[in-house]
mmCIF file of C-alpha atoms and ligand atoms in Angstrom:
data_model
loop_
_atom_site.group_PDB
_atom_site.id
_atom_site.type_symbol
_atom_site.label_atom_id
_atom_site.label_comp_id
_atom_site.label_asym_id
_atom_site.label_seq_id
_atom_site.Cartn_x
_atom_site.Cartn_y
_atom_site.Cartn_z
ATOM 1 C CA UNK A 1 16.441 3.380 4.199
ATOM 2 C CA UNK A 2 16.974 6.082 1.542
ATOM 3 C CA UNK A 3 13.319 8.062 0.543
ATOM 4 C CA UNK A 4 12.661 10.535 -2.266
ATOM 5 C CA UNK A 5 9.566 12.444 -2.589
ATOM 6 C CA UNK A 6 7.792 11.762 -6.124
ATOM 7 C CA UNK A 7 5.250 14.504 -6.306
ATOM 8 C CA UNK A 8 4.324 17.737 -3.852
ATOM 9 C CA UNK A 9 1.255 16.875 -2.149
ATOM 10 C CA UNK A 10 1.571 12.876 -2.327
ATOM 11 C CA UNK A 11 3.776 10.171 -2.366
ATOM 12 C CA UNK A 12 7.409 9.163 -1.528
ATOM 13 C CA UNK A 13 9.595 6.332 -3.020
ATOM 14 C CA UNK A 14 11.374 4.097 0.021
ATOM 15 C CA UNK A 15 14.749 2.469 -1.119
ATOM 16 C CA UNK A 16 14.906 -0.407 1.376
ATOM 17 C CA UNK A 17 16.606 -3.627 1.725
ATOM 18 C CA UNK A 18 13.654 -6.359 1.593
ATOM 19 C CA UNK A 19 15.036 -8.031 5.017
ATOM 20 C CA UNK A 20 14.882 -4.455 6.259
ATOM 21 C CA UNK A 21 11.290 -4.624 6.208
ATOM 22 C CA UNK A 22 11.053 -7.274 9.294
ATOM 23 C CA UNK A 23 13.146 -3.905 10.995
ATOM 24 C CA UNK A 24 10.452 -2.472 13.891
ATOM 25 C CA UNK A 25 12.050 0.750 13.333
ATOM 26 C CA UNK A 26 11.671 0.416 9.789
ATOM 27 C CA UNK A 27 8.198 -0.031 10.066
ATOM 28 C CA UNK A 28 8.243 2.565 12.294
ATOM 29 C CA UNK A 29 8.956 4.902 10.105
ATOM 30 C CA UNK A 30 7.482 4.093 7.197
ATOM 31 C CA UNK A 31 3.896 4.414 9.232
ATOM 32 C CA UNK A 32 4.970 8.100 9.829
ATOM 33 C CA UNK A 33 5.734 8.298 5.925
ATOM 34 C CA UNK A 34 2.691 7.315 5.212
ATOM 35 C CA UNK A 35 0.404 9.542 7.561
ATOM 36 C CA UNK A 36 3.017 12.791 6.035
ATOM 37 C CA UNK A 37 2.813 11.495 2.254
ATOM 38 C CA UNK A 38 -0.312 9.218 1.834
ATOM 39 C CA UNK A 39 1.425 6.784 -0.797
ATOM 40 C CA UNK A 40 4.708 5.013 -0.202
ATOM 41 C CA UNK A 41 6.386 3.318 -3.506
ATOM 42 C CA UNK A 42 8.957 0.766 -3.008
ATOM 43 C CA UNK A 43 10.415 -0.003 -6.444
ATOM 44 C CA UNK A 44 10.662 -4.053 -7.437
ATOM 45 C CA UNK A 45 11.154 -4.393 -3.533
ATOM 46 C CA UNK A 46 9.362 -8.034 -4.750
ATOM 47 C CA UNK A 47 7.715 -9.171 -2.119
ATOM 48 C CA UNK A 48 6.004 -13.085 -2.213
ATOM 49 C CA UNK A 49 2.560 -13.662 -0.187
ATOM 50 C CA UNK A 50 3.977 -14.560 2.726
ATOM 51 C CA UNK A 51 6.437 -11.643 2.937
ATOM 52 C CA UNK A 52 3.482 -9.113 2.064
ATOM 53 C CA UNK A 53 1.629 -10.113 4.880
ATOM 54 C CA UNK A 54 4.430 -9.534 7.253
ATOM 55 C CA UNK A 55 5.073 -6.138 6.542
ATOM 56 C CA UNK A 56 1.241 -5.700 6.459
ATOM 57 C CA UNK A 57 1.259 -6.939 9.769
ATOM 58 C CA UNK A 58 4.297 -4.709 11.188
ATOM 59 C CA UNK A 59 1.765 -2.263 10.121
ATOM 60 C CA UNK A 60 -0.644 -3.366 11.941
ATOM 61 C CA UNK A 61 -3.691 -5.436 12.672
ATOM 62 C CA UNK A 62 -4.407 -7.470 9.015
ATOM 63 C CA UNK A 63 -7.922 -7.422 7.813
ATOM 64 C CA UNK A 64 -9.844 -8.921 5.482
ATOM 65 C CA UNK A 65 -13.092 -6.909 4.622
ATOM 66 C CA UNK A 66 -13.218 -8.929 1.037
ATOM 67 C CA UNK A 67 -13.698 -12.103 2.414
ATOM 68 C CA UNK A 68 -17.225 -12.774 0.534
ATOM 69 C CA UNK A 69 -15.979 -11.371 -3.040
ATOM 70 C CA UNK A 70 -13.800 -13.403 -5.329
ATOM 71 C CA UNK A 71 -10.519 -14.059 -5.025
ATOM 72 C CA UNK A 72 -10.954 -13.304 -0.921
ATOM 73 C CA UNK A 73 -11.362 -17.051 -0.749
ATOM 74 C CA UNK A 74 -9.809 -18.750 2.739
ATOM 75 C CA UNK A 75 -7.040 -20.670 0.975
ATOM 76 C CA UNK A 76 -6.217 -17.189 -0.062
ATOM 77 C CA UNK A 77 -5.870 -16.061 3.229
ATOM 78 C CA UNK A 78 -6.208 -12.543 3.668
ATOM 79 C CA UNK A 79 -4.589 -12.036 0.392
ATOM 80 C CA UNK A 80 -6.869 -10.483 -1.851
ATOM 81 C CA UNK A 81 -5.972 -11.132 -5.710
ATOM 82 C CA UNK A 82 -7.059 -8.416 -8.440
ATOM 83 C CA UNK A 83 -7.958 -9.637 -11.544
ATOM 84 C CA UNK A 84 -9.827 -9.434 -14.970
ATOM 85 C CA UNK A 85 -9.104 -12.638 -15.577
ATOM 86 C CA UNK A 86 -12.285 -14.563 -16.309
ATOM 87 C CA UNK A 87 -11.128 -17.650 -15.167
ATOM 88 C CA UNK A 88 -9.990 -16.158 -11.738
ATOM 89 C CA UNK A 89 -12.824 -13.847 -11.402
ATOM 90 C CA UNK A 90 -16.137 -14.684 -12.253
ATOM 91 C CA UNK A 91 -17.563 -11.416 -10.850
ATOM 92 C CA UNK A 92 -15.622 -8.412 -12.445
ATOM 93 C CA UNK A 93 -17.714 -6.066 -11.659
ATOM 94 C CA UNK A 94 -16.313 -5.003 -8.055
ATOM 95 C CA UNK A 95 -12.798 -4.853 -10.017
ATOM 96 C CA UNK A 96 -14.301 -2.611 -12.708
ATOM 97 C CA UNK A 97 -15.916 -0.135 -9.771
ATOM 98 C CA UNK A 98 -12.068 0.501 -9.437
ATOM 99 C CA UNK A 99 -11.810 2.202 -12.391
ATOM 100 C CA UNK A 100 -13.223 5.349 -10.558
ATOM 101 C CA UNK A 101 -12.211 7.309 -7.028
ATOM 102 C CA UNK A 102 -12.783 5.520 -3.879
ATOM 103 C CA UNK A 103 -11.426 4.444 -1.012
ATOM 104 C CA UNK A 104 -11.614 1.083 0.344
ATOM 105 C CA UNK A 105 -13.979 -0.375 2.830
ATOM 106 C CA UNK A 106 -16.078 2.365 3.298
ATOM 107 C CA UNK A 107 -19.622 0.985 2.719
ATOM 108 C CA UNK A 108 -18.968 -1.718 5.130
ATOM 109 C CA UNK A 109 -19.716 -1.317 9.211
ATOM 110 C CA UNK A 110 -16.194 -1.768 9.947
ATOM 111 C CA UNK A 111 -13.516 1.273 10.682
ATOM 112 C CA UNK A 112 -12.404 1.990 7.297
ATOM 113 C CA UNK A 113 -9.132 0.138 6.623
ATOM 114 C CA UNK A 114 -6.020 2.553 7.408
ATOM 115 C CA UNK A 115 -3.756 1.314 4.982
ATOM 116 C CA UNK A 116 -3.956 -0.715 1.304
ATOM 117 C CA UNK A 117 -0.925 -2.714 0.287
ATOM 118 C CA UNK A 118 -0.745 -3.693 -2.782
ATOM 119 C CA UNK A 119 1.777 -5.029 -5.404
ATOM 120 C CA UNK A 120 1.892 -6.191 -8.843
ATOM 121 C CA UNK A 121 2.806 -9.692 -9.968
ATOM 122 C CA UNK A 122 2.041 -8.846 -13.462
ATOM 123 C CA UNK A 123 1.407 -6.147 -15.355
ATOM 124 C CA UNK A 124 -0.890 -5.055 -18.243
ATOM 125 C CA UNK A 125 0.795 -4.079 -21.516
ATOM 126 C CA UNK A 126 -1.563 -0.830 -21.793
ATOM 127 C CA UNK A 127 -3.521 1.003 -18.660
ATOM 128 C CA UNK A 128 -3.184 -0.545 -15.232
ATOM 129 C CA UNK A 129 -1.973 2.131 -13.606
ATOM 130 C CA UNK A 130 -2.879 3.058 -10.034
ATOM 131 C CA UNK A 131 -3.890 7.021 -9.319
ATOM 132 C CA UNK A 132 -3.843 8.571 -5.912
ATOM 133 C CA UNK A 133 -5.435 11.691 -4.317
ATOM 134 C CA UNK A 134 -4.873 13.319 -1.520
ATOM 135 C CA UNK A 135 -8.130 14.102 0.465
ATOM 136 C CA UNK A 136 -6.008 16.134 3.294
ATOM 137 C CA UNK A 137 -4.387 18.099 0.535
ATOM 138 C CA UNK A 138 -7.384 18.745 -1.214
ATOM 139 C CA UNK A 139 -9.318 19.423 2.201
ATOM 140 C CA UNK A 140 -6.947 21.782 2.938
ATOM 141 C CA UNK A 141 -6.730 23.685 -0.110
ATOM 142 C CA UNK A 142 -10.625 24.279 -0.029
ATOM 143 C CA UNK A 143 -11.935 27.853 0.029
ATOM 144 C CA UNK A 144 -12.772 28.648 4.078
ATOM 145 C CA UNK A 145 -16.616 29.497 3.080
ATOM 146 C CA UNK A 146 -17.094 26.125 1.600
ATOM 147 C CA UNK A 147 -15.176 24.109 4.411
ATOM 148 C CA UNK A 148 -18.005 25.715 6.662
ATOM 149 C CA UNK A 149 -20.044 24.322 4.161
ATOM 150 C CA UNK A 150 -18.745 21.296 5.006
ATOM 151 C CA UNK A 151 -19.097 20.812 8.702
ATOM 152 C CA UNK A 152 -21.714 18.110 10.379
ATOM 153 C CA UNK A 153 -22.860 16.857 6.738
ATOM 154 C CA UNK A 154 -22.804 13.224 6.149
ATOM 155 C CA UNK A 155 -22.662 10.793 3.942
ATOM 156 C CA UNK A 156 -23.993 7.231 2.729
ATOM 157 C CA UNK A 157 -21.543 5.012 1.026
ATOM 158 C CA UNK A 158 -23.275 2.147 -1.069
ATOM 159 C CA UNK A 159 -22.185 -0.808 -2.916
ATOM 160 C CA UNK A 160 -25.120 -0.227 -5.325
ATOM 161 C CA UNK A 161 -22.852 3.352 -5.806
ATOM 162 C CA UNK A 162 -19.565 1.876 -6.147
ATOM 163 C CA UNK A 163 -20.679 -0.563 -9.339
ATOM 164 C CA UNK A 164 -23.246 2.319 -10.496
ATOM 165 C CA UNK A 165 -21.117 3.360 -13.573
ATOM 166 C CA UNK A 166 -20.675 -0.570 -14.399
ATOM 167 C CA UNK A 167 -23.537 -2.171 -13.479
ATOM 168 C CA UNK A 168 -27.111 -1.814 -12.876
ATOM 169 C CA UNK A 169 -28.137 -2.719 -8.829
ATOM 170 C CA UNK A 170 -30.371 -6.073 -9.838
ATOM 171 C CA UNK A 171 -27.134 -7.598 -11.222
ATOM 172 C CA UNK A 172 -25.911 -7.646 -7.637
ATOM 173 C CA UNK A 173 -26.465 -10.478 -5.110
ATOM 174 C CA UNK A 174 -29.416 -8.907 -2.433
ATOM 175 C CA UNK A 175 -26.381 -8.623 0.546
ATOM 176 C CA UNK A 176 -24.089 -6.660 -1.520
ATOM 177 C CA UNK A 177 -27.202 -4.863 -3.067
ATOM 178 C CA UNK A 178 -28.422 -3.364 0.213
ATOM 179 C CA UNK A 179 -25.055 -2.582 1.796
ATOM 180 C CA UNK A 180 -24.602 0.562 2.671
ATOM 181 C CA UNK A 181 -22.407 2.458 6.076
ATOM 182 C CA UNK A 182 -22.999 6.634 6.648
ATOM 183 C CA UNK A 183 -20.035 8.366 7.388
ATOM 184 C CA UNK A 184 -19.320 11.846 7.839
ATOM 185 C CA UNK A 185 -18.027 13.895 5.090
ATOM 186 C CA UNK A 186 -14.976 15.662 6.753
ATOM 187 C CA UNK A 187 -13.544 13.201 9.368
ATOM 188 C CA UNK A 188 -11.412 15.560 12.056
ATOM 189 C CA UNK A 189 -8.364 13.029 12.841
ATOM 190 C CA UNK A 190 -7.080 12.887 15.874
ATOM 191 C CA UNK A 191 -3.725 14.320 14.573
ATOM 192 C CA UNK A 192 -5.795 17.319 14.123
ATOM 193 C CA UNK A 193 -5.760 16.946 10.293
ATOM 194 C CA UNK A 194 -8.779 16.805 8.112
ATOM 195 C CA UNK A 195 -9.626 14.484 5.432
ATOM 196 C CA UNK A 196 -13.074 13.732 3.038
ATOM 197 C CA UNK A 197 -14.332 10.146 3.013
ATOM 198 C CA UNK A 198 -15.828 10.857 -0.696
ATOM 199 C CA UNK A 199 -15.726 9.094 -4.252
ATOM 200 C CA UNK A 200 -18.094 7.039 -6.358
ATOM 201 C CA UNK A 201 -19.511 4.746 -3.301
ATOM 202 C CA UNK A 202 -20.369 8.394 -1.920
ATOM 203 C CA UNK A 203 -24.353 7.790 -2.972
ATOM 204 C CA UNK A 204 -26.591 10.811 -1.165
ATOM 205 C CA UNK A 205 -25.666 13.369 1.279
ATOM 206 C CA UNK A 206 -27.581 12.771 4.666
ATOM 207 C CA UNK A 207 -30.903 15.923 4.716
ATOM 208 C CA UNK A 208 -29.952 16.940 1.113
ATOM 209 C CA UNK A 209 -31.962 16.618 -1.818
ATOM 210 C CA UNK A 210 -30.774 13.734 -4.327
ATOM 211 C CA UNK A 211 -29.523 16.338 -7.114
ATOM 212 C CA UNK A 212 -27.930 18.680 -4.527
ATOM 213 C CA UNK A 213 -25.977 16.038 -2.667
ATOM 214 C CA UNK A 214 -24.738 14.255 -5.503
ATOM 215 C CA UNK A 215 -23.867 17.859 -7.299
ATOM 216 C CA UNK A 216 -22.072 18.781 -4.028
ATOM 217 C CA UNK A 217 -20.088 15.031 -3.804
ATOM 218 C CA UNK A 218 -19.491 15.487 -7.471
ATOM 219 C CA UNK A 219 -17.764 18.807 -7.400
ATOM 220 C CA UNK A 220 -15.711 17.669 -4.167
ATOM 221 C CA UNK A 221 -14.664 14.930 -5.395
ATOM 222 C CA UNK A 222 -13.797 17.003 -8.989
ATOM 223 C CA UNK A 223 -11.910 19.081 -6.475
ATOM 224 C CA UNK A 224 -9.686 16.644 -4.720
ATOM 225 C CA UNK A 225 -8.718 14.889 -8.648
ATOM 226 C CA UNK A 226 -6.704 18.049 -9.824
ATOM 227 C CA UNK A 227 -3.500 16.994 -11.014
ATOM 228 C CA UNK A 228 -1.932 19.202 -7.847
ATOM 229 C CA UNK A 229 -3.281 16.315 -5.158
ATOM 230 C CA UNK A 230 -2.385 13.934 -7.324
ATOM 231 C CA UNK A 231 0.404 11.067 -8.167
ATOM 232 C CA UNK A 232 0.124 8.312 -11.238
ATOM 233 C CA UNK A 233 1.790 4.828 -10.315
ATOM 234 C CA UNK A 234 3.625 3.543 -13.215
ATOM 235 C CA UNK A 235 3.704 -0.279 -12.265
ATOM 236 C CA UNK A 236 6.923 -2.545 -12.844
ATOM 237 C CA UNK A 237 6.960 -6.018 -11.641
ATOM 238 C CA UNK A 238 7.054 -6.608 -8.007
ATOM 239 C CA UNK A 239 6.896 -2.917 -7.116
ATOM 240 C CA UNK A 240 4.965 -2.370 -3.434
ATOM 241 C CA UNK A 241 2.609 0.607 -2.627
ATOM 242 C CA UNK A 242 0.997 1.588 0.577
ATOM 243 C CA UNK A 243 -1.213 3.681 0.574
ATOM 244 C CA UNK A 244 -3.213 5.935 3.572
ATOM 245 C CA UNK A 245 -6.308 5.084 2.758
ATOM 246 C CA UNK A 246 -8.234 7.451 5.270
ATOM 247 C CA UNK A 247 -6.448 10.283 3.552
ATOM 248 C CA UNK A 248 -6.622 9.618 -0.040
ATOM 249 C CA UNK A 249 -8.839 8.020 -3.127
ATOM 250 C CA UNK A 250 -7.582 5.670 -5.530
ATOM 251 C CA UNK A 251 -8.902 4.279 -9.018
ATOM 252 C CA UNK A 252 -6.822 2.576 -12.072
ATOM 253 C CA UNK A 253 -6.601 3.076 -15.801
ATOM 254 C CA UNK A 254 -8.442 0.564 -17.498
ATOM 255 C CA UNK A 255 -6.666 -2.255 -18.555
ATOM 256 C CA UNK A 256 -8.274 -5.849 -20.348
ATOM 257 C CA UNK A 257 -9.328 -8.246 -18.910
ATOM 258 C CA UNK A 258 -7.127 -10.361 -20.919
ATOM 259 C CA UNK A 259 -4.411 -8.211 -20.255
ATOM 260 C CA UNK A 260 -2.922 -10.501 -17.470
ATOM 261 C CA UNK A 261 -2.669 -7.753 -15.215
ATOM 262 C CA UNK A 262 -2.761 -9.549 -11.421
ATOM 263 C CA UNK A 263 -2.306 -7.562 -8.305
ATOM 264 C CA UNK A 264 -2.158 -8.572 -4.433
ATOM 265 C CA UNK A 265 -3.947 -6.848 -2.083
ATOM 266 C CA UNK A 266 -3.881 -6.831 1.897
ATOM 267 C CA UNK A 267 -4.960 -3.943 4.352
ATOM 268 C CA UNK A 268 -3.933 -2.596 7.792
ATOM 269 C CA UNK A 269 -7.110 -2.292 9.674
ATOM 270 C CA UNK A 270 -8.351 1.314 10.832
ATOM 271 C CA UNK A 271 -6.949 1.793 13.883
ATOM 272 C CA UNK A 272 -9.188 5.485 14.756
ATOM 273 C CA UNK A 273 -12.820 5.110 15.019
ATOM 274 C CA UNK A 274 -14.502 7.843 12.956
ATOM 275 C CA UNK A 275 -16.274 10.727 14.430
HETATM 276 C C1 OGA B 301 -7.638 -1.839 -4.593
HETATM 277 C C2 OGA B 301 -7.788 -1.139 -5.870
HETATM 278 C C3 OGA B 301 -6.588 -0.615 -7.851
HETATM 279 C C4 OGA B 301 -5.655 -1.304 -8.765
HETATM 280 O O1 OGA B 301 -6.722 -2.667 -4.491
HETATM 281 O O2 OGA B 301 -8.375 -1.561 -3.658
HETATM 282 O O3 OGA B 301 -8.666 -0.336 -6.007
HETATM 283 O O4 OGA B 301 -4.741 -0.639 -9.253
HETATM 284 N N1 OGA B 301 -6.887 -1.435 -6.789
HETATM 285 O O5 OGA B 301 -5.854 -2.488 -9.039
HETATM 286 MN MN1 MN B 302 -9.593 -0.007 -3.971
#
């Protein structure tokens, strides 16, 4: 297993044989990649369904927190397909949310996911590809008066937030309408490292005025986008990210719907309850 770091604060490239991947040690160490570097890349590794899933699960427990939104159908078993596609996807509008910063799972009453896996089976001719932030890196880098700032807020993540730039909330079914999970805003890990659950499901800060939480989220999350935290994932073919996604946002470059773009998607359940 050869690895190269792509950018300073995030991301490495992993240069691995594909029946490496079955390797425990292998997985071993990729899992302390991705808590040091929050995005792994591994170029045209071209992995099928099944083969996806099996590395997902040497990662972990699998989970499927999609299972209600299309394309998390049971014949697709834990796989989650993203698509424009009209004929695939009859409701873009959770696929268009991820045109802006978020992290997965977060306005659901689950432990948010600890890892995304994703590949691409096609790609789109223009936009498609995948940004990543590093919340620790940004956390880190914040002045000390405004991480005291920081400490014991919280913070309600919404569906209704998430499609807010896409949507309005009456186009959304009443369950997805009303879901909502509160978090706090700087999670202490147990590794001692601190990282923001923030982006666009972030909808009101708990005890804060609308205007002044959403001003506050807004400026964090601002913050944490600086090209510095950041890495751009130029998609080929049957390239494989993972990404931490407990210490970093994520959003894509808009791409059409007729584009063709088609990604898979599974996720590594959170494995640290938040406190
Ligand atoms: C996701 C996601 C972005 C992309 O899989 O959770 O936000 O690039 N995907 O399709
Ligand atoms: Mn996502």
């Amino acid at each position: 297993m050869k690895t190269e770091d792509i950018s300073p604060a995030i991301g490495t490239a992993v240069h691995v044989e594909k029946a490496a991947l079955r390797d425990d040690e292998v997985a071993r160490r990729c899992l302390e990649l991705l808590e040091a570097r929050g995005v792994l890349v591994f170029p045209r590794i071209g992995l099928n369904d099944e083969e996806q899933l099996a590395f997902t699960d040497k990662l972990g427990a699998r989970v499927n927190f999609t299972s209600r939104v299309p394309g998390g159908n049971k014949s697709a078993q834990d796989v989650y397909t993203i698509t424009l596609d009209p004929k695939i996807n009859t409701e873009p509008e959770y696929v268009l949310g991820t045109y802006f910063w978020h992290m997965d799972g977060l306005t659901s009453p689950i432990i948010p996911p600890k890892a995304s896996v994703l590949s691409a089976r096609t790609v789109a001719p223009k936009g498609g590809q995948t940004e990543f932030a590093s919340s620790y890196a940004a956390y880190e880098a914040l002045p000390e008066e405004d991480k005291k700032d920081l400490e014991g807020l919280r913070v309600i993540h919404s569906v209704t937030a998430a499609v807010r730039a896409v949507t309005t909330p009456d186009a959304l079914d009443a369950t997805r309408r009303n879901m909502s999970h509160e978090h706090p805003l700087v999670w202490r890990r147990q590794s001692g490292r601190k990282t923001m659950l923030i982006g666009y499901t972030a909808d009101s800060v708990v005890g804060m005025s609308q205007a002044e939480g959403r001003a506050l989220l807004a400026r964090l999350l601002e913050w944490t986008a600086q090209p510095a935290f950041t890495y751009r994932h130029y998609w080929q073919v049957g390239d494989l990210v993972i990404w931490d996604n407990t210490g970093a946002l994520h959003r894509v470059v808009p791409y059409a719907a007729d584009s063709g773009r088609r990604m898979h998607r599974t996720s590594v359940a959170g494995a640290e309850a938040v406190v």
